[in-house]
Amino acid sequence: GAAVEADISGLKPGEKMTVEWRGKPVWIVRRTKEQLDGLKKLDAQVADPKSERKPSELTPEYARNEFRSIKPEYLVAVGICSHLGCSPSDKFVAGAQPSLPDDWQGGFLCPCHGSTFDMAGRVFKNKPAPDNLEVPPHMYLSDTKLLIG
Ligand code: FES
């Protein structure tokens, strides 16, 4: 399928936008400093902290870092759960929320069978989803323009 351009100039810290690529939702999340700091505390709680599983399918080389991204601020990920394909919902706010742990740092919750993902799309341990969310191939055309695909 064709590559898709995304204009991220209007995306504020803590916001997410979705573009469609090959019929899939691709999320672009502009993470806050707090959200980036929160990721560093979670390595022991996520199943594949360094994105070593299925690297060629799930994480391009340029995103195999602690933030799973080219620029730390922006997460680009396919919004489809690696379990049975539902679309997880945003749970960006830290702190207690129903069905999430008290020390929740923000991330995504799959409504189908309860898999949880952090703000880098890394799946938490002991959840039905086996893998992190896919980071699609992408590049920056400028500071405010992304090319996905
Ligand atoms: Fe997401 Fe099952 S489809 S947990």
Coordinates of N, CA, C and O and ligand atoms in Angstrom, one line a residue:
G1 N 0.8 -1.2 0.0 CA 0.0 0.0 0.0 C 0.8 1.3 0.0 O 2.0 1.2 0.3
A2 N 0.2 2.3 -0.3 CA 0.9 3.6 -0.5 C 1.3 4.2 0.9 O 0.6 3.9 1.9
A3 N 2.3 4.9 0.9 CA 2.7 5.6 2.2 C 1.7 6.8 2.4 O 1.1 7.3 1.5
V4 N 1.6 7.1 3.7 CA 0.7 8.2 4.1 C 1.4 9.3 4.8 O 2.3 9.0 5.6
E5 N 1.1 10.5 4.5 CA 1.7 11.6 5.1 C 0.8 12.1 6.3 O -0.4 12.1 6.2
A6 N 1.5 12.5 7.4 CA 0.7 13.0 8.5 C 1.3 14.3 9.0 O 2.5 14.5 9.1
D7 N 0.4 15.3 9.1 CA 0.8 16.7 9.6 C 0.6 16.7 11.1 O -0.5 16.6 11.6
I8 N 1.7 16.8 11.8 CA 1.7 16.7 13.3 C 1.8 18.1 13.9 O 2.0 18.2 15.1
S9 N 1.7 19.1 13.1 CA 2.0 20.5 13.7 C 0.9 20.9 14.7 O 1.2 21.7 15.6
G10 N -0.3 20.3 14.7 CA -1.3 20.7 15.7 C -1.3 19.8 16.9 O -2.2 20.0 17.8
L11 N -0.4 18.8 17.0 CA -0.5 17.9 18.1 C 0.2 18.4 19.3 O 1.4 18.7 19.3
K12 N -0.6 18.5 20.4 CA 0.0 19.1 21.6 C 0.5 18.0 22.5 O 0.0 16.8 22.4
P13 N 1.4 18.3 23.5 CA 1.9 17.3 24.4 C 0.7 16.6 25.1 O -0.2 17.2 25.5
G14 N 0.8 15.3 25.1 CA -0.3 14.5 25.7 C -1.4 14.1 24.8 O -2.4 13.4 25.2
E15 N -1.4 14.6 23.5 CA -2.4 14.3 22.6 C -2.1 13.1 21.6 O -0.9 12.9 21.4
K16 N -3.1 12.5 21.1 CA -2.9 11.5 20.1 C -3.7 11.8 18.8 O -4.8 12.3 18.9
M17 N -3.2 11.5 17.7 CA -3.9 11.5 16.5 C -3.8 10.2 15.8 O -2.9 9.4 16.1
T18 N -4.8 9.9 14.9 CA -4.8 8.6 14.2 C -4.9 8.8 12.7 O -5.6 9.7 12.2
V19 N -4.0 8.2 12.0 CA -4.1 8.2 10.5 C -4.3 6.7 10.0 O -3.9 5.8 10.8
E20 N -4.9 6.6 8.9 CA -5.1 5.2 8.4 C -4.0 4.9 7.4 O -3.6 5.7 6.5
W21 N -3.4 3.7 7.6 CA -2.3 3.2 6.7 C -2.6 1.8 6.4 O -2.7 1.0 7.4
R22 N -2.7 1.4 5.1 CA -3.1 0.0 4.8 C -4.3 -0.5 5.5 O -4.3 -1.7 6.0
G23 N -5.3 0.3 5.7 CA -6.5 -0.1 6.4 C -6.3 -0.2 7.9 O -7.2 -0.7 8.6
K24 N -5.1 0.1 8.4 CA -4.9 0.0 9.9 C -4.8 1.4 10.5 O -4.3 2.3 9.9
P25 N -5.3 1.5 11.8 CA -5.1 2.8 12.5 C -3.7 2.9 12.9 O -3.1 2.0 13.6
V26 N -3.0 4.0 12.6 CA -1.7 4.3 13.1 C -1.8 5.5 14.0 O -2.3 6.6 13.7
W27 N -1.4 5.3 15.2 CA -1.4 6.3 16.2 C -0.1 7.1 16.2 O 1.0 6.6 16.1
I28 N -0.3 8.4 16.4 CA 0.9 9.3 16.7 C 0.6 10.0 18.0 O -0.4 10.7 18.1
V29 N 1.4 9.7 19.0 CA 1.2 10.3 20.3 C 2.4 11.2 20.6 O 3.5 10.8 20.5
R30 N 2.0 12.4 21.0 CA 3.1 13.3 21.5 C 3.2 13.2 23.0 O 2.3 13.6 23.7
R31 N 4.3 12.6 23.4 CA 4.4 12.2 24.8 C 4.9 13.4 25.7 O 5.8 14.1 25.2
T32 N 4.4 13.5 26.9 CA 4.9 14.6 27.8 C 6.2 14.1 28.4 O 6.5 12.9 28.4
K33 N 6.9 15.0 29.0 CA 8.2 14.6 29.7 C 7.8 13.6 30.8 O 8.6 12.7 31.0
E34 N 6.7 13.8 31.5 CA 6.3 12.9 32.6 C 6.1 11.5 32.0 O 6.5 10.5 32.6
Q35 N 5.5 11.4 30.9 CA 5.2 10.1 30.3 C 6.5 9.5 29.8 O 6.7 8.2 30.0
L36 N 7.4 10.2 29.3 CA 8.7 9.7 28.9 C 9.5 9.2 30.2 O 10.1 8.1 30.2
D37 N 9.5 10.0 31.2 CA 10.1 9.6 32.5 C 9.5 8.3 33.0 O 10.2 7.4 33.6
G38 N 8.2 8.2 32.9 CA 7.5 7.0 33.4 C 7.9 5.7 32.8 O 8.0 4.7 33.4
L39 N 8.2 5.8 31.5 CA 8.6 4.6 30.7 C 9.9 4.0 31.4 O 10.0 2.7 31.4
K40 N 10.8 4.8 31.8 CA 12.0 4.3 32.3 C 11.8 3.4 33.6 O 12.7 2.5 33.9
K41 N 10.7 3.6 34.3 CA 10.4 2.8 35.5 C 9.8 1.4 35.2 O 9.6 0.7 36.1
L42 N 9.5 1.2 33.9 CA 8.6 0.0 33.6 C 9.4 -1.2 33.0 O 8.7 -2.2 32.8
D43 N 10.6 -1.1 32.8 CA 11.3 -2.2 32.1 C 11.1 -3.5 32.8 O 10.9 -4.5 32.0
A44 N 11.0 -3.6 34.1 CA 10.8 -4.9 34.8 C 9.4 -5.4 34.7 O 9.1 -6.6 34.9
Q45 N 8.5 -4.5 34.3 CA 7.1 -4.9 34.3 C 6.5 -5.3 32.9 O 5.5 -5.8 32.7
V46 N 7.3 -5.0 31.8 CA 6.9 -5.2 30.5 C 7.6 -6.5 30.0 O 8.6 -6.9 30.4
A47 N 6.9 -7.2 29.0 CA 7.3 -8.5 28.6 C 8.6 -8.4 27.7 O 9.4 -9.3 27.7
D48 N 8.7 -7.3 26.9 CA 9.8 -7.3 25.9 C 10.4 -5.8 26.0 O 10.2 -5.0 25.0
P49 N 11.0 -5.5 27.1 CA 11.4 -4.1 27.3 C 12.3 -3.5 26.2 O 12.1 -2.3 25.9
K50 N 13.1 -4.3 25.6 CA 14.0 -3.7 24.5 C 13.5 -4.0 23.1 O 14.3 -3.9 22.2
S51 N 12.3 -4.5 23.0 CA 11.7 -4.7 21.7 C 12.6 -5.7 20.9 O 12.9 -5.5 19.7
E52 N 13.0 -6.8 21.5 CA 13.8 -7.8 20.8 C 13.0 -8.9 20.1 O 13.6 -9.6 19.3
R53 N 11.7 -9.0 20.4 CA 10.9 -10.0 19.7 C 10.5 -9.6 18.4 O 10.1 -8.5 18.2
K54 N 10.5 -10.5 17.4 CA 10.1 -10.3 16.0 C 10.5 -8.9 15.6 O 9.7 -8.1 15.1
P55 N 11.8 -8.5 15.7 CA 12.2 -7.1 15.4 C 11.8 -6.7 14.0 O 11.4 -5.6 13.8
S56 N 11.9 -7.6 13.0 CA 11.7 -7.2 11.6 C 10.2 -6.9 11.4 O 9.9 -6.1 10.5
E57 N 9.3 -7.5 12.2 CA 7.9 -7.2 12.0 C 7.4 -6.1 12.9 O 6.5 -5.4 12.5
L58 N 8.0 -6.0 14.1 CA 7.3 -5.1 15.1 C 8.1 -3.8 15.4 O 7.4 -2.8 15.8
T59 N 9.4 -3.8 15.2 CA 10.1 -2.6 15.6 C 11.3 -2.4 14.6 O 12.3 -3.0 14.7
P60 N 11.1 -1.4 13.7 CA 12.3 -1.1 12.9 C 13.5 -0.7 13.7 O 13.4 -0.2 14.8
E61 N 14.6 -0.9 13.1 CA 15.9 -0.7 13.8 C 16.0 0.7 14.5 O 16.4 0.8 15.6
Y62 N 15.5 1.7 13.8 CA 15.6 3.1 14.3 C 14.7 3.3 15.5 O 14.8 4.4 16.1
A63 N 13.8 2.3 15.8 CA 12.9 2.5 16.9 C 13.3 1.5 18.1 O 12.5 1.4 19.0
R64 N 14.3 0.8 17.9 CA 14.7 -0.2 18.9 C 15.5 0.5 20.0 O 16.7 0.3 20.2
N65 N 14.9 1.4 20.8 CA 15.5 2.1 21.8 C 14.4 2.2 23.0 O 13.3 1.7 22.8
E66 N 14.8 2.8 24.0 CA 13.9 2.8 25.2 C 12.5 3.5 25.0 O 11.6 3.2 25.6
F67 N 12.5 4.3 24.0 CA 11.2 5.0 23.7 C 10.5 4.4 22.5 O 9.4 4.8 22.2
R68 N 11.1 3.5 21.8 CA 10.5 2.8 20.6 C 10.2 3.9 19.6 O 9.1 3.9 18.9
S69 N 11.1 4.9 19.4 CA 10.7 5.9 18.5 C 12.0 6.6 17.9 O 13.1 6.4 18.4
I70 N 11.8 7.4 16.8 CA 12.9 8.2 16.3 C 13.2 9.4 17.2 O 14.3 9.6 17.6
K71 N 12.1 10.1 17.4 CA 12.2 11.2 18.4 C 11.5 10.8 19.7 O 10.4 10.4 19.6
P72 N 12.2 11.0 20.8 CA 11.5 10.5 22.0 C 10.1 11.0 22.2 O 9.2 10.3 22.6
E73 N 9.9 12.3 21.8 CA 8.5 12.9 22.1 C 7.4 12.1 21.3 O 6.3 12.1 21.8
Y74 N 7.7 11.6 20.2 CA 6.6 11.1 19.3 C 6.6 9.5 19.3 O 7.6 8.9 18.7
L75 N 5.5 8.9 19.7 CA 5.3 7.5 19.5 C 4.5 7.3 18.2 O 3.5 8.0 18.1
V76 N 4.9 6.5 17.4 CA 4.2 6.1 16.2 C 3.9 4.6 16.2 O 4.9 3.8 16.3
A77 N 2.7 4.2 16.3 CA 2.4 2.7 16.5 C 1.1 2.4 15.9 O 0.2 3.2 15.8
V78 N 1.0 1.1 15.5 CA -0.2 0.6 14.9 C -1.2 0.3 16.1 O -0.8 -0.5 17.0
G79 N -2.4 0.8 16.1 CA -3.3 0.7 17.2 C -4.1 -0.6 17.2 O -5.3 -0.6 17.3
I80 N -3.4 -1.7 17.0 CA -4.1 -3.0 17.0 C -3.4 -4.0 18.0 O -2.2 -4.2 17.9
C81 N -4.2 -4.5 18.9 CA -3.7 -5.4 19.9 C -3.1 -6.7 19.3 O -3.6 -7.3 18.4
S82 N -1.9 -7.1 19.8 CA -1.2 -8.2 19.3 C -1.9 -9.6 19.7 O -1.4 -10.6 19.3
H83 N -3.0 -9.5 20.5 CA -3.7 -10.7 20.9 C -4.6 -11.1 19.7 O -4.3 -11.9 18.8
L84 N -5.8 -10.6 19.7 CA -6.8 -10.9 18.7 C -7.3 -9.7 17.9 O -8.3 -9.8 17.2
G85 N -6.5 -8.7 17.9 CA -6.7 -7.6 16.9 C -7.7 -6.5 17.3 O -8.2 -5.7 16.5
C86 N -8.1 -6.4 18.6 CA -9.0 -5.3 19.0 C -8.1 -4.0 19.0 O -6.9 -4.1 18.9
S87 N -8.8 -2.9 19.1 CA -8.1 -1.6 19.2 C -8.1 -1.1 20.7 O -9.1 -0.9 21.2
P88 N -6.9 -1.1 21.3 CA -6.8 -0.6 22.7 C -7.2 0.8 22.8 O -7.2 1.6 21.8
S89 N -7.7 1.2 24.0 CA -8.2 2.6 24.2 C -7.1 3.3 25.0 O -6.3 2.7 25.7
D90 N -7.2 4.6 24.9 CA -6.2 5.5 25.6 C -6.4 5.5 27.1 O -7.6 5.8 27.5
K91 N -5.4 5.3 27.9 CA -5.5 5.5 29.3 C -4.2 6.3 29.7 O -3.3 5.8 30.3
F92 N -4.2 7.6 29.3 CA -3.0 8.3 29.4 C -2.7 8.9 30.8 O -1.6 9.3 31.1
V93 N -3.8 8.9 31.6 CA -3.6 9.6 32.9 C -3.0 8.6 33.9 O -3.5 7.5 34.0
A94 N -2.0 9.1 34.6 CA -1.4 8.3 35.6 C -2.3 8.3 36.9 O -3.2 9.1 37.0
G95 N -2.1 7.3 37.7 CA -2.9 7.2 38.9 C -4.0 6.2 38.8 O -4.2 5.6 37.7
A96 N -4.8 5.9 39.9 CA -5.7 4.9 39.9 C -6.9 5.1 38.9 O -7.4 6.1 38.8
Q97 N -7.1 4.0 38.1 CA -8.3 4.0 37.3 C -8.9 2.6 37.4 O -8.1 1.7 37.6
P98 N -10.2 2.4 37.2 CA -10.7 1.1 37.2 C -10.0 0.1 36.3 O -9.7 0.5 35.2
S99 N -9.7 -1.0 36.8 CA -9.1 -2.1 36.1 C -7.6 -1.9 35.8 O -7.0 -2.6 35.0
L100 N -7.0 -0.8 36.3 CA -5.6 -0.6 36.1 C -4.9 -0.5 37.4 O -5.5 -0.1 38.4
P101 N -3.6 -0.9 37.5 CA -2.9 -0.9 38.7 C -2.8 0.6 39.3 O -2.8 1.5 38.6
D102 N -2.6 0.6 40.6 CA -2.6 1.9 41.3 C -1.4 2.8 40.8 O -1.4 4.0 40.8
D103 N -0.3 2.1 40.4 CA 0.9 2.8 40.0 C 0.9 3.0 38.5 O 2.0 3.2 37.9
W104 N -0.2 3.0 37.8 CA -0.4 3.1 36.4 C 0.3 4.4 35.9 O 0.1 5.5 36.4
Q105 N 1.2 4.3 34.9 CA 2.0 5.4 34.4 C 1.4 6.0 33.1 O 2.0 6.9 32.5
G106 N 0.3 5.4 32.7 CA -0.3 5.9 31.4 C 0.0 4.9 30.3 O 1.0 4.2 30.4
G107 N -0.9 4.8 29.4 CA -0.7 3.9 28.3 C -2.0 3.5 27.6 O -2.9 4.4 27.4
F108 N -2.2 2.2 27.3 CA -3.3 1.8 26.5 C -3.9 0.5 27.2 O -3.1 -0.3 27.6
L109 N -5.2 0.4 27.1 CA -5.9 -0.8 27.6 C -6.7 -1.4 26.5 O -7.6 -0.8 25.9
C110 N -6.5 -2.7 26.3 CA -7.3 -3.4 25.3 C -8.6 -3.8 26.0 O -8.6 -4.6 26.9
P111 N -9.8 -3.4 25.4 CA -11.1 -3.7 26.1 C -11.5 -5.1 25.9 O -12.3 -5.6 26.7
C112 N -10.9 -5.9 25.0 CA -11.4 -7.2 24.7 C -11.0 -8.2 25.8 O -11.8 -8.9 26.3
H113 N -9.7 -8.3 26.2 CA -9.3 -9.3 27.2 C -8.3 -8.7 28.2 O -7.6 -9.4 28.8
G114 N -8.2 -7.3 28.2 CA -7.5 -6.7 29.3 C -6.0 -6.6 29.2 O -5.3 -6.3 30.2
S115 N -5.5 -6.7 28.0 CA -4.0 -6.5 27.8 C -3.8 -5.0 28.0 O -4.5 -4.2 27.6
T116 N -2.6 -4.7 28.6 CA -2.2 -3.3 28.8 C -0.9 -3.1 28.2 O 0.0 -4.0 28.1
F117 N -0.7 -1.8 27.7 CA 0.5 -1.4 27.0 C 0.9 -0.1 27.6 O 0.1 0.7 28.0
D118 N 2.2 0.1 27.7 CA 2.7 1.4 28.2 C 2.7 2.5 27.1 O 2.3 2.2 26.0
M119 N 3.3 3.6 27.5 CA 3.3 4.8 26.5 C 4.2 4.6 25.4 O 4.4 5.4 24.5
A120 N 5.0 3.4 25.3 CA 5.8 3.1 24.2 C 5.2 1.9 23.4 O 5.8 1.3 22.6
G121 N 3.9 1.5 23.8 CA 3.3 0.4 23.2 C 3.9 -1.0 23.6 O 3.7 -2.0 22.9
R122 N 4.6 -1.0 24.7 CA 5.2 -2.2 25.2 C 4.1 -3.0 26.0 O 3.5 -2.4 27.0
V123 N 3.9 -4.3 25.8 CA 2.9 -5.0 26.5 C 3.4 -5.4 27.9 O 4.6 -5.7 28.1
F124 N 2.5 -5.3 28.8 CA 2.9 -5.7 30.2 C 2.9 -7.2 30.3 O 2.2 -7.9 29.5
K125 N 3.7 -7.7 31.2 CA 3.8 -9.2 31.5 C 2.5 -9.8 31.9 O 1.6 -9.1 32.5
N126 N 2.4 -11.1 31.6 CA 1.2 -11.9 32.0 C -0.1 -11.4 31.5 O -1.1 -11.4 32.2
K127 N -0.1 -10.9 30.3 CA -1.3 -10.5 29.6 C -1.5 -11.4 28.4 O -0.6 -12.0 27.9
P128 N -2.8 -11.5 27.9 CA -3.0 -12.3 26.8 C -2.2 -11.9 25.5 O -1.9 -12.7 24.7
A129 N -2.0 -10.6 25.3 CA -1.3 -10.1 24.1 C 0.2 -10.6 24.3 O 0.8 -10.3 25.3
P130 N 0.7 -11.2 23.2 CA 2.1 -11.7 23.3 C 3.2 -10.7 23.0 O 4.3 -10.9 23.5
D131 N 2.8 -9.7 22.3 CA 3.9 -8.8 21.8 C 3.5 -7.3 21.9 O 2.3 -6.9 22.1
N132 N 4.6 -6.5 21.8 CA 4.4 -5.1 21.8 C 3.6 -4.7 20.5 O 3.5 -5.4 19.6
L133 N 3.0 -3.4 20.6 CA 2.3 -2.9 19.4 C 3.4 -2.7 18.3 O 4.5 -2.4 18.6
E134 N 2.9 -2.8 17.1 CA 3.8 -2.7 15.9 C 4.2 -1.2 15.7 O 3.3 -0.3 15.7
V135 N 5.5 -0.9 15.6 CA 5.9 0.4 15.1 C 6.0 0.3 13.6 O 6.9 -0.5 13.1
P136 N 5.2 1.0 12.8 CA 5.3 0.9 11.4 C 6.5 1.6 10.8 O 7.1 2.5 11.5
P137 N 7.0 1.2 9.6 CA 8.0 2.0 9.0 C 7.6 3.4 8.9 O 6.5 3.7 8.4
H138 N 8.5 4.3 9.2 CA 8.1 5.8 9.1 C 9.4 6.6 9.1 O 10.5 6.2 9.5
M139 N 9.2 7.9 8.6 CA 10.4 8.8 8.7 C 9.8 10.2 8.8 O 8.6 10.5 8.4
Y140 N 10.6 11.2 9.2 CA 10.2 12.6 9.2 C 10.6 13.2 7.9 O 11.8 13.2 7.5
L141 N 9.6 13.9 7.3 CA 9.9 14.7 6.1 C 10.4 16.1 6.5 O 11.1 16.8 5.8
S142 N 9.9 16.5 7.7 CA 10.3 17.8 8.3 C 9.9 17.7 9.8 O 9.4 16.6 10.2
D143 N 10.0 18.8 10.5 CA 9.7 18.7 11.9 C 8.2 18.4 12.2 O 7.8 17.9 13.2
T144 N 7.4 18.8 11.2 CA 5.9 18.7 11.4 C 5.3 17.7 10.4 O 4.1 17.5 10.4
K145 N 6.1 17.0 9.6 CA 5.5 16.1 8.6 C 6.1 14.7 8.7 O 7.4 14.6 8.6
L146 N 5.3 13.7 8.9 CA 5.7 12.3 9.0 C 5.3 11.6 7.8 O 4.2 11.8 7.3
L147 N 6.1 10.7 7.3 CA 5.7 9.8 6.3 C 5.6 8.4 6.9 O 6.6 7.9 7.4
I148 N 4.4 7.7 6.8 CA 4.2 6.4 7.3 C 4.1 5.4 6.2 O 3.3 5.6 5.3
G149 N 4.9 4.4 6.2 CA 4.9 3.3 5.2 C 6.2 3.3 4.4 O 7.1 4.1 4.6
Ligands
FES1 FE1 -6.5 -7.3 23.0 FE2 -7.4 -9.8 23.4 S1 -7.6 -8.7 21.6 S2 -6.4 -8.5 24.8

